[in-house]
Amino acid sequence: MVKYSKEVVRSDVILIIFFGVMIFAGANLIIYYISKGNEKRKTKLGVLMLILSPVVFYGTLQFSAIFDNGGFGVGIFALLYGVLFFINGVIVLWIST
């Protein structure tokens, strides 16, 4: 097993967290700009976010696996971002009703 320095591990974690924040920010900005106050569109986009949450889970899993070859942390990050993206979709649906 390869040992990494603490600086490399911290930069990987920061990069993965940045990736997750950009997913949320991008999704919310897209919903805001597409819907522009239209409740019907916002509902459709909320459902789309719910449908895309497994894609976010799988994408985060694959992106994180680059830095950690199948470790426990990869699954935690992927599950965390997948669930948070799903909750974000539920909140969008709740706001649109």
CSV table of N, CA, C and O in Angstrom, one decimal:
chain,number,residue,atom,x,y,z
A,1,MET,N,0.8,-1.2,0.0
A,1,MET,CA,0.0,0.0,0.0
A,1,MET,C,0.9,1.2,0.0
A,1,MET,O,1.9,1.3,0.7
A,2,VAL,N,0.5,2.2,-0.8
A,2,VAL,CA,1.3,3.4,-0.9
A,2,VAL,C,0.9,4.4,0.2
A,2,VAL,O,-0.3,4.6,0.4
A,3,LYS,N,1.9,5.0,0.8
A,3,LYS,CA,1.6,6.0,1.9
A,3,LYS,C,1.8,7.4,1.3
A,3,LYS,O,2.7,7.6,0.6
A,4,TYR,N,0.8,8.2,1.6
A,4,TYR,CA,0.8,9.6,1.1
A,4,TYR,C,1.1,10.5,2.2
A,4,TYR,O,0.8,10.2,3.4
A,5,SER,N,1.7,11.7,1.9
A,5,SER,CA,1.9,12.7,2.9
A,5,SER,C,0.5,13.3,3.2
A,5,SER,O,-0.4,13.3,2.5
A,6,LYS,N,0.5,14.0,4.4
A,6,LYS,CA,-0.7,14.7,4.8
A,6,LYS,C,-1.2,15.8,3.9
A,6,LYS,O,-2.4,16.0,3.7
A,7,GLU,N,-0.2,16.4,3.2
A,7,GLU,CA,-0.6,17.5,2.3
A,7,GLU,C,-1.3,17.0,1.1
A,7,GLU,O,-2.2,17.6,0.6
A,8,VAL,N,-0.9,15.8,0.6
A,8,VAL,CA,-1.5,15.2,-0.6
A,8,VAL,C,-2.9,14.8,-0.2
A,8,VAL,O,-3.9,15.1,-1.0
A,9,VAL,N,-3.1,14.2,0.9
A,9,VAL,CA,-4.4,13.8,1.4
A,9,VAL,C,-5.4,14.9,1.6
A,9,VAL,O,-6.5,14.9,1.1
A,10,ARG,N,-4.9,16.0,2.2
A,10,ARG,CA,-5.7,17.2,2.4
A,10,ARG,C,-6.1,17.8,1.1
A,10,ARG,O,-7.2,18.3,0.9
A,11,SER,N,-5.2,17.9,0.1
A,11,SER,CA,-5.6,18.5,-1.2
A,11,SER,C,-6.6,17.6,-1.9
A,11,SER,O,-7.4,18.2,-2.6
A,12,ASP,N,-6.5,16.3,-1.8
A,12,ASP,CA,-7.5,15.4,-2.4
A,12,ASP,C,-8.9,15.6,-1.8
A,12,ASP,O,-9.9,15.7,-2.5
A,13,VAL,N,-8.9,15.7,-0.5
A,13,VAL,CA,-10.2,16.0,0.2
A,13,VAL,C,-10.8,17.3,-0.2
A,13,VAL,O,-12.0,17.4,-0.5
A,14,ILE,N,-9.9,18.3,-0.3
A,14,ILE,CA,-10.4,19.7,-0.7
A,14,ILE,C,-10.9,19.6,-2.1
A,14,ILE,O,-12.0,20.2,-2.4
A,15,LEU,N,-10.3,18.9,-3.0
A,15,LEU,CA,-10.7,18.8,-4.4
A,15,LEU,C,-12.1,18.1,-4.5
A,15,LEU,O,-13.0,18.5,-5.2
A,16,ILE,N,-12.2,17.0,-3.7
A,16,ILE,CA,-13.5,16.3,-3.7
A,16,ILE,C,-14.6,17.1,-3.1
A,16,ILE,O,-15.7,17.1,-3.7
A,17,ILE,N,-14.4,17.8,-2.1
A,17,ILE,CA,-15.4,18.7,-1.5
A,17,ILE,C,-15.8,19.8,-2.5
A,17,ILE,O,-16.9,20.2,-2.6
A,18,PHE,N,-14.8,20.4,-3.1
A,18,PHE,CA,-15.0,21.4,-4.1
A,18,PHE,C,-15.9,20.9,-5.3
A,18,PHE,O,-16.8,21.5,-5.8
A,19,PHE,N,-15.6,19.6,-5.7
A,19,PHE,CA,-16.4,19.0,-6.7
A,19,PHE,C,-17.9,18.9,-6.3
A,19,PHE,O,-18.8,19.2,-7.1
A,20,GLY,N,-18.1,18.5,-5.1
A,20,GLY,CA,-19.5,18.4,-4.6
A,20,GLY,C,-20.2,19.7,-4.5
A,20,GLY,O,-21.4,19.9,-4.8
A,21,VAL,N,-19.5,20.7,-4.0
A,21,VAL,CA,-20.1,22.1,-3.9
A,21,VAL,C,-20.4,22.6,-5.3
A,21,VAL,O,-21.5,23.2,-5.5
A,22,MET,N,-19.6,22.3,-6.3
A,22,MET,CA,-19.8,22.8,-7.6
A,22,MET,C,-21.0,22.1,-8.2
A,22,MET,O,-21.8,22.7,-9.0
A,23,ILE,N,-21.3,20.8,-7.9
A,23,ILE,CA,-22.4,20.1,-8.3
A,23,ILE,C,-23.7,20.8,-7.8
A,23,ILE,O,-24.7,21.1,-8.5
A,24,PHE,N,-23.7,21.1,-6.5
A,24,PHE,CA,-24.9,21.7,-5.9
A,24,PHE,C,-25.1,23.1,-6.4
A,24,PHE,O,-26.2,23.5,-6.8
A,25,ALA,N,-24.1,23.9,-6.5
A,25,ALA,CA,-24.2,25.3,-7.0
A,25,ALA,C,-24.6,25.3,-8.5
A,25,ALA,O,-25.5,26.1,-8.8
A,26,GLY,N,-24.1,24.4,-9.3
A,26,GLY,CA,-24.5,24.4,-10.7
A,26,GLY,C,-25.9,23.9,-10.9
A,26,GLY,O,-26.7,24.5,-11.6
A,27,ALA,N,-26.3,22.9,-10.1
A,27,ALA,CA,-27.7,22.4,-10.2
A,27,ALA,C,-28.7,23.5,-9.8
A,27,ALA,O,-29.7,23.7,-10.4
A,28,ASN,N,-28.4,24.2,-8.7
A,28,ASN,CA,-29.3,25.2,-8.2
A,28,ASN,C,-29.4,26.4,-9.1
A,28,ASN,O,-30.4,27.0,-9.3
A,29,LEU,N,-28.2,26.8,-9.7
A,29,LEU,CA,-28.2,27.9,-10.6
A,29,LEU,C,-29.0,27.6,-11.9
A,29,LEU,O,-29.7,28.4,-12.4
A,30,ILE,N,-28.8,26.3,-12.4
A,30,ILE,CA,-29.6,25.9,-13.6
A,30,ILE,C,-31.1,25.9,-13.3
A,30,ILE,O,-31.8,26.4,-14.1
A,31,ILE,N,-31.5,25.5,-12.1
A,31,ILE,CA,-32.9,25.5,-11.8
A,31,ILE,C,-33.4,26.9,-11.7
A,31,ILE,O,-34.5,27.2,-12.2
A,32,TYR,N,-32.6,27.8,-11.1
A,32,TYR,CA,-33.0,29.2,-10.9
A,32,TYR,C,-33.2,29.9,-12.3
A,32,TYR,O,-34.2,30.6,-12.5
A,33,TYR,N,-32.2,29.7,-13.1
A,33,TYR,CA,-32.3,30.4,-14.4
A,33,TYR,C,-33.3,29.8,-15.4
A,33,TYR,O,-33.8,30.5,-16.2
A,34,ILE,N,-33.5,28.5,-15.3
A,34,ILE,CA,-34.5,27.9,-16.2
A,34,ILE,C,-35.9,28.2,-15.8
A,34,ILE,O,-36.8,28.5,-16.6
A,35,SER,N,-36.2,28.1,-14.5
A,35,SER,CA,-37.5,28.2,-14.0
A,35,SER,C,-38.0,29.7,-14.0
A,35,SER,O,-39.1,30.0,-14.4
A,36,LYS,N,-37.2,30.6,-13.5
A,36,LYS,CA,-37.5,32.1,-13.5
A,36,LYS,C,-38.9,32.3,-12.9
A,36,LYS,O,-39.6,33.1,-13.5
A,37,GLY,N,-39.2,31.7,-11.8
A,37,GLY,CA,-40.5,31.9,-11.1
A,37,GLY,C,-41.6,31.1,-11.6
A,37,GLY,O,-42.7,31.1,-11.0
A,38,ASN,N,-41.4,30.3,-12.6
A,38,ASN,CA,-42.5,29.4,-13.1
A,38,ASN,C,-42.5,28.1,-12.3
A,38,ASN,O,-41.5,27.3,-12.3
A,39,GLU,N,-43.6,28.0,-11.5
A,39,GLU,CA,-43.7,26.9,-10.6
A,39,GLU,C,-43.7,25.5,-11.3
A,39,GLU,O,-43.2,24.5,-10.7
A,40,LYS,N,-44.3,25.4,-12.4
A,40,LYS,CA,-44.4,24.1,-13.1
A,40,LYS,C,-43.1,23.7,-13.6
A,40,LYS,O,-42.7,22.5,-13.5
A,41,ARG,N,-42.3,24.6,-14.1
A,41,ARG,CA,-40.9,24.2,-14.5
A,41,ARG,C,-40.1,23.8,-13.3
A,41,ARG,O,-39.2,22.9,-13.4
A,42,LYS,N,-40.2,24.6,-12.2
A,42,LYS,CA,-39.4,24.2,-11.0
A,42,LYS,C,-39.8,22.8,-10.5
A,42,LYS,O,-38.9,22.1,-10.1
A,43,THR,N,-41.0,22.5,-10.6
A,43,THR,CA,-41.4,21.1,-10.2
A,43,THR,C,-40.8,20.1,-11.1
A,43,THR,O,-40.3,19.0,-10.6
A,44,LYS,N,-40.8,20.3,-12.4
A,44,LYS,CA,-40.2,19.4,-13.3
A,44,LYS,C,-38.7,19.2,-13.1
A,44,LYS,O,-38.1,18.1,-13.1
A,45,LEU,N,-38.1,20.3,-12.8
A,45,LEU,CA,-36.6,20.3,-12.5
A,45,LEU,C,-36.3,19.6,-11.2
A,45,LEU,O,-35.3,19.0,-11.1
A,46,GLY,N,-37.2,19.8,-10.2
A,46,GLY,CA,-37.0,19.1,-8.9
A,46,GLY,C,-37.1,17.6,-9.1
A,46,GLY,O,-36.3,16.8,-8.6
A,47,VAL,N,-38.0,17.1,-9.9
A,47,VAL,CA,-38.1,15.7,-10.2
A,47,VAL,C,-36.9,15.2,-11.0
A,47,VAL,O,-36.4,14.1,-10.8
A,48,LEU,N,-36.4,16.1,-11.9
A,48,LEU,CA,-35.2,15.7,-12.6
A,48,LEU,C,-34.0,15.6,-11.7
A,48,LEU,O,-33.2,14.7,-11.9
A,49,MET,N,-33.9,16.4,-10.7
A,49,MET,CA,-32.8,16.3,-9.7
A,49,MET,C,-33.0,15.0,-8.9
A,49,MET,O,-32.0,14.3,-8.6
A,50,LEU,N,-34.2,14.6,-8.6
A,50,LEU,CA,-34.4,13.3,-7.9
A,50,LEU,C,-34.0,12.1,-8.8
A,50,LEU,O,-33.4,11.2,-8.3
A,51,ILE,N,-34.2,12.2,-10.1
A,51,ILE,CA,-33.9,11.2,-11.0
A,51,ILE,C,-32.4,11.1,-11.2
A,51,ILE,O,-31.8,10.1,-11.4
A,52,LEU,N,-31.7,12.3,-11.2
A,52,LEU,CA,-30.3,12.3,-11.4
A,52,LEU,C,-29.4,12.1,-10.2
A,52,LEU,O,-28.2,12.0,-10.3
A,53,SER,N,-30.0,11.9,-9.1
A,53,SER,CA,-29.2,11.6,-7.9
A,53,SER,C,-28.4,10.3,-7.9
A,53,SER,O,-27.2,10.3,-7.5
A,54,PRO,N,-28.9,9.2,-8.6
A,54,PRO,CA,-28.0,8.1,-8.7
A,54,PRO,C,-26.8,8.4,-9.7
A,54,PRO,O,-25.7,7.8,-9.5
A,55,VAL,N,-27.0,9.3,-10.7
A,55,VAL,CA,-25.9,9.6,-11.5
A,55,VAL,C,-24.8,10.4,-10.8
A,55,VAL,O,-23.6,10.2,-11.0
A,56,VAL,N,-25.3,11.3,-9.9
A,56,VAL,CA,-24.3,12.0,-9.0
A,56,VAL,C,-23.6,11.1,-8.1
A,56,VAL,O,-22.4,11.2,-7.9
A,57,PHE,N,-24.3,10.1,-7.6
A,57,PHE,CA,-23.7,9.1,-6.7
A,57,PHE,C,-22.6,8.4,-7.5
A,57,PHE,O,-21.4,8.2,-7.0
A,58,TYR,N,-22.9,7.9,-8.7
A,58,TYR,CA,-22.0,7.1,-9.4
A,58,TYR,C,-20.8,8.0,-9.9
A,58,TYR,O,-19.6,7.5,-9.9
A,59,GLY,N,-21.1,9.2,-10.3
A,59,GLY,CA,-20.0,10.1,-10.8
A,59,GLY,C,-19.1,10.5,-9.6
A,59,GLY,O,-17.8,10.5,-9.8
A,60,THR,N,-19.6,10.7,-8.5
A,60,THR,CA,-18.8,11.0,-7.3
A,60,THR,C,-17.9,9.8,-6.9
A,60,THR,O,-16.8,9.9,-6.5
A,61,LEU,N,-18.5,8.6,-7.0
A,61,LEU,CA,-17.8,7.4,-6.7
A,61,LEU,C,-16.7,7.2,-7.6
A,61,LEU,O,-15.5,6.9,-7.2
A,62,GLN,N,-16.9,7.4,-8.9
A,62,GLN,CA,-15.8,7.2,-9.9
A,62,GLN,C,-14.7,8.3,-9.8
A,62,GLN,O,-13.5,8.0,-9.9
A,63,PHE,N,-15.1,9.5,-9.5
A,63,PHE,CA,-14.2,10.6,-9.4
A,63,PHE,C,-13.3,10.5,-8.1
A,63,PHE,O,-12.1,10.7,-8.1
A,64,SER,N,-14.0,10.0,-7.0
A,64,SER,CA,-13.2,9.8,-5.8
A,64,SER,C,-12.3,8.6,-5.9
A,64,SER,O,-11.3,8.6,-5.2
A,65,ALA,N,-12.7,7.6,-6.6
A,65,ALA,CA,-11.9,6.4,-6.7
A,65,ALA,C,-10.5,6.7,-7.4
A,65,ALA,O,-9.6,5.9,-7.3
A,66,ILE,N,-10.4,7.8,-8.1
A,66,ILE,CA,-9.1,8.1,-8.7
A,66,ILE,C,-8.1,8.4,-7.6
A,66,ILE,O,-6.9,8.0,-7.8
A,67,PHE,N,-8.5,9.0,-6.5
A,67,PHE,CA,-7.6,9.3,-5.5
A,67,PHE,C,-7.5,8.2,-4.4
A,67,PHE,O,-6.5,8.2,-3.7
A,68,ASP,N,-8.5,7.4,-4.3
A,68,ASP,CA,-8.4,6.3,-3.3
A,68,ASP,C,-9.0,5.1,-3.9
A,68,ASP,O,-10.2,5.0,-4.2
A,69,ASN,N,-8.2,4.1,-4.1
A,69,ASN,CA,-8.6,2.9,-4.8
A,69,ASN,C,-9.5,2.0,-4.0
A,69,ASN,O,-9.1,1.0,-3.5
A,70,GLY,N,-10.7,2.3,-4.0
A,70,GLY,CA,-11.7,1.5,-3.3
A,70,GLY,C,-11.7,1.5,-1.8
A,70,GLY,O,-12.2,0.5,-1.2
A,71,GLY,N,-11.3,2.6,-1.2
A,71,GLY,CA,-11.3,2.7,0.2
A,71,GLY,C,-12.7,3.0,0.8
A,71,GLY,O,-13.7,3.3,0.0
A,72,PHE,N,-12.8,2.9,2.1
A,72,PHE,CA,-14.1,3.2,2.7
A,72,PHE,C,-14.5,4.7,2.6
A,72,PHE,O,-15.7,5.0,2.4
A,73,GLY,N,-13.6,5.6,2.5
A,73,GLY,CA,-13.9,7.0,2.3
A,73,GLY,C,-14.6,7.3,1.0
A,73,GLY,O,-15.4,8.2,0.9
A,74,VAL,N,-14.2,6.6,0.0
A,74,VAL,CA,-14.8,6.8,-1.3
A,74,VAL,C,-16.3,6.5,-1.3
A,74,VAL,O,-17.1,7.3,-1.8
A,75,GLY,N,-16.7,5.5,-0.6
A,75,GLY,CA,-18.2,5.2,-0.5
A,75,GLY,C,-18.9,6.2,0.3
A,75,GLY,O,-20.0,6.6,0.0
A,76,ILE,N,-18.2,6.7,1.4
A,76,ILE,CA,-18.8,7.7,2.3
A,76,ILE,C,-19.1,9.0,1.5
A,76,ILE,O,-20.1,9.6,1.5
A,77,PHE,N,-18.0,9.4,0.7
A,77,PHE,CA,-18.2,10.6,-0.1
A,77,PHE,C,-19.3,10.5,-1.1
A,77,PHE,O,-20.1,11.4,-1.3
A,78,ALA,N,-19.3,9.4,-1.8
A,78,ALA,CA,-20.3,9.2,-2.8
A,78,ALA,C,-21.7,9.1,-2.2
A,78,ALA,O,-22.6,9.7,-2.8
A,79,LEU,N,-21.9,8.4,-1.1
A,79,LEU,CA,-23.2,8.3,-0.5
A,79,LEU,C,-23.6,9.7,0.0
A,79,LEU,O,-24.8,10.1,-0.1
A,80,LEU,N,-22.7,10.4,0.6
A,80,LEU,CA,-23.0,11.8,1.1
A,80,LEU,C,-23.5,12.7,0.0
A,80,LEU,O,-24.5,13.3,0.2
A,81,TYR,N,-22.8,12.8,-1.1
A,81,TYR,CA,-23.2,13.6,-2.2
A,81,TYR,C,-24.4,13.2,-2.9
A,81,TYR,O,-25.3,14.0,-3.2
A,82,GLY,N,-24.6,11.9,-3.0
A,82,GLY,CA,-25.8,11.4,-3.6
A,82,GLY,C,-27.1,11.7,-2.8
A,82,GLY,O,-28.1,12.1,-3.3
A,83,VAL,N,-26.9,11.5,-1.5
A,83,VAL,CA,-28.1,11.8,-0.6
A,83,VAL,C,-28.3,13.3,-0.5
A,83,VAL,O,-29.5,13.7,-0.5
A,84,LEU,N,-27.3,14.1,-0.4
A,84,LEU,CA,-27.5,15.5,-0.3
A,84,LEU,C,-28.1,16.1,-1.6
A,84,LEU,O,-28.9,17.0,-1.6
A,85,PHE,N,-27.7,15.5,-2.8
A,85,PHE,CA,-28.3,15.9,-4.0
A,85,PHE,C,-29.8,15.5,-4.1
A,85,PHE,O,-30.7,16.3,-4.5
A,86,PHE,N,-30.1,14.3,-3.5
A,86,PHE,CA,-31.5,13.9,-3.4
A,86,PHE,C,-32.3,14.8,-2.5
A,86,PHE,O,-33.4,15.2,-2.9
A,87,ILE,N,-31.8,15.2,-1.4
A,87,ILE,CA,-32.4,16.1,-0.4
A,87,ILE,C,-32.6,17.4,-1.1
A,87,ILE,O,-33.7,18.1,-0.9
A,88,ASN,N,-31.6,17.9,-1.8
A,88,ASN,CA,-31.7,19.2,-2.5
A,88,ASN,C,-32.9,19.1,-3.5
A,88,ASN,O,-33.7,20.1,-3.7
A,89,GLY,N,-33.1,18.0,-4.2
A,89,GLY,CA,-34.2,17.9,-5.1
A,89,GLY,C,-35.6,17.9,-4.4
A,89,GLY,O,-36.5,18.5,-4.9
A,90,VAL,N,-35.6,17.2,-3.2
A,90,VAL,CA,-36.8,17.3,-2.4
A,90,VAL,C,-37.1,18.7,-1.9
A,90,VAL,O,-38.3,19.1,-2.0
A,91,ILE,N,-36.1,19.4,-1.6
A,91,ILE,CA,-36.3,20.8,-1.1
A,91,ILE,C,-36.8,21.7,-2.3
A,91,ILE,O,-37.7,22.5,-2.1
A,92,VAL,N,-36.3,21.5,-3.5
A,92,VAL,CA,-36.8,22.2,-4.7
A,92,VAL,C,-38.2,21.9,-4.9
A,92,VAL,O,-39.0,22.8,-5.2
A,93,LEU,N,-38.6,20.6,-4.8
A,93,LEU,CA,-40.0,20.2,-5.0
A,93,LEU,C,-40.9,20.9,-3.9
A,93,LEU,O,-42.0,21.3,-4.2
A,94,TRP,N,-40.4,20.9,-2.7
A,94,TRP,CA,-41.2,21.5,-1.6
A,94,TRP,C,-41.4,23.0,-1.8
A,94,TRP,O,-42.5,23.5,-1.5
A,95,ILE,N,-40.3,23.6,-2.3
A,95,ILE,CA,-40.4,25.1,-2.5
A,95,ILE,C,-41.4,25.4,-3.7
A,95,ILE,O,-42.1,26.4,-3.7
A,96,SER,N,-41.4,24.5,-4.6
A,96,SER,CA,-42.2,24.8,-5.8
A,96,SER,C,-43.7,24.5,-5.6
A,96,SER,O,-44.5,24.9,-6.4
A,97,THR,N,-44.1,23.9,-4.5
A,97,THR,CA,-45.5,23.7,-4.3
A,97,THR,C,-46.1,24.7,-3.4
A,97,THR,O,-45.5,25.5,-2.8
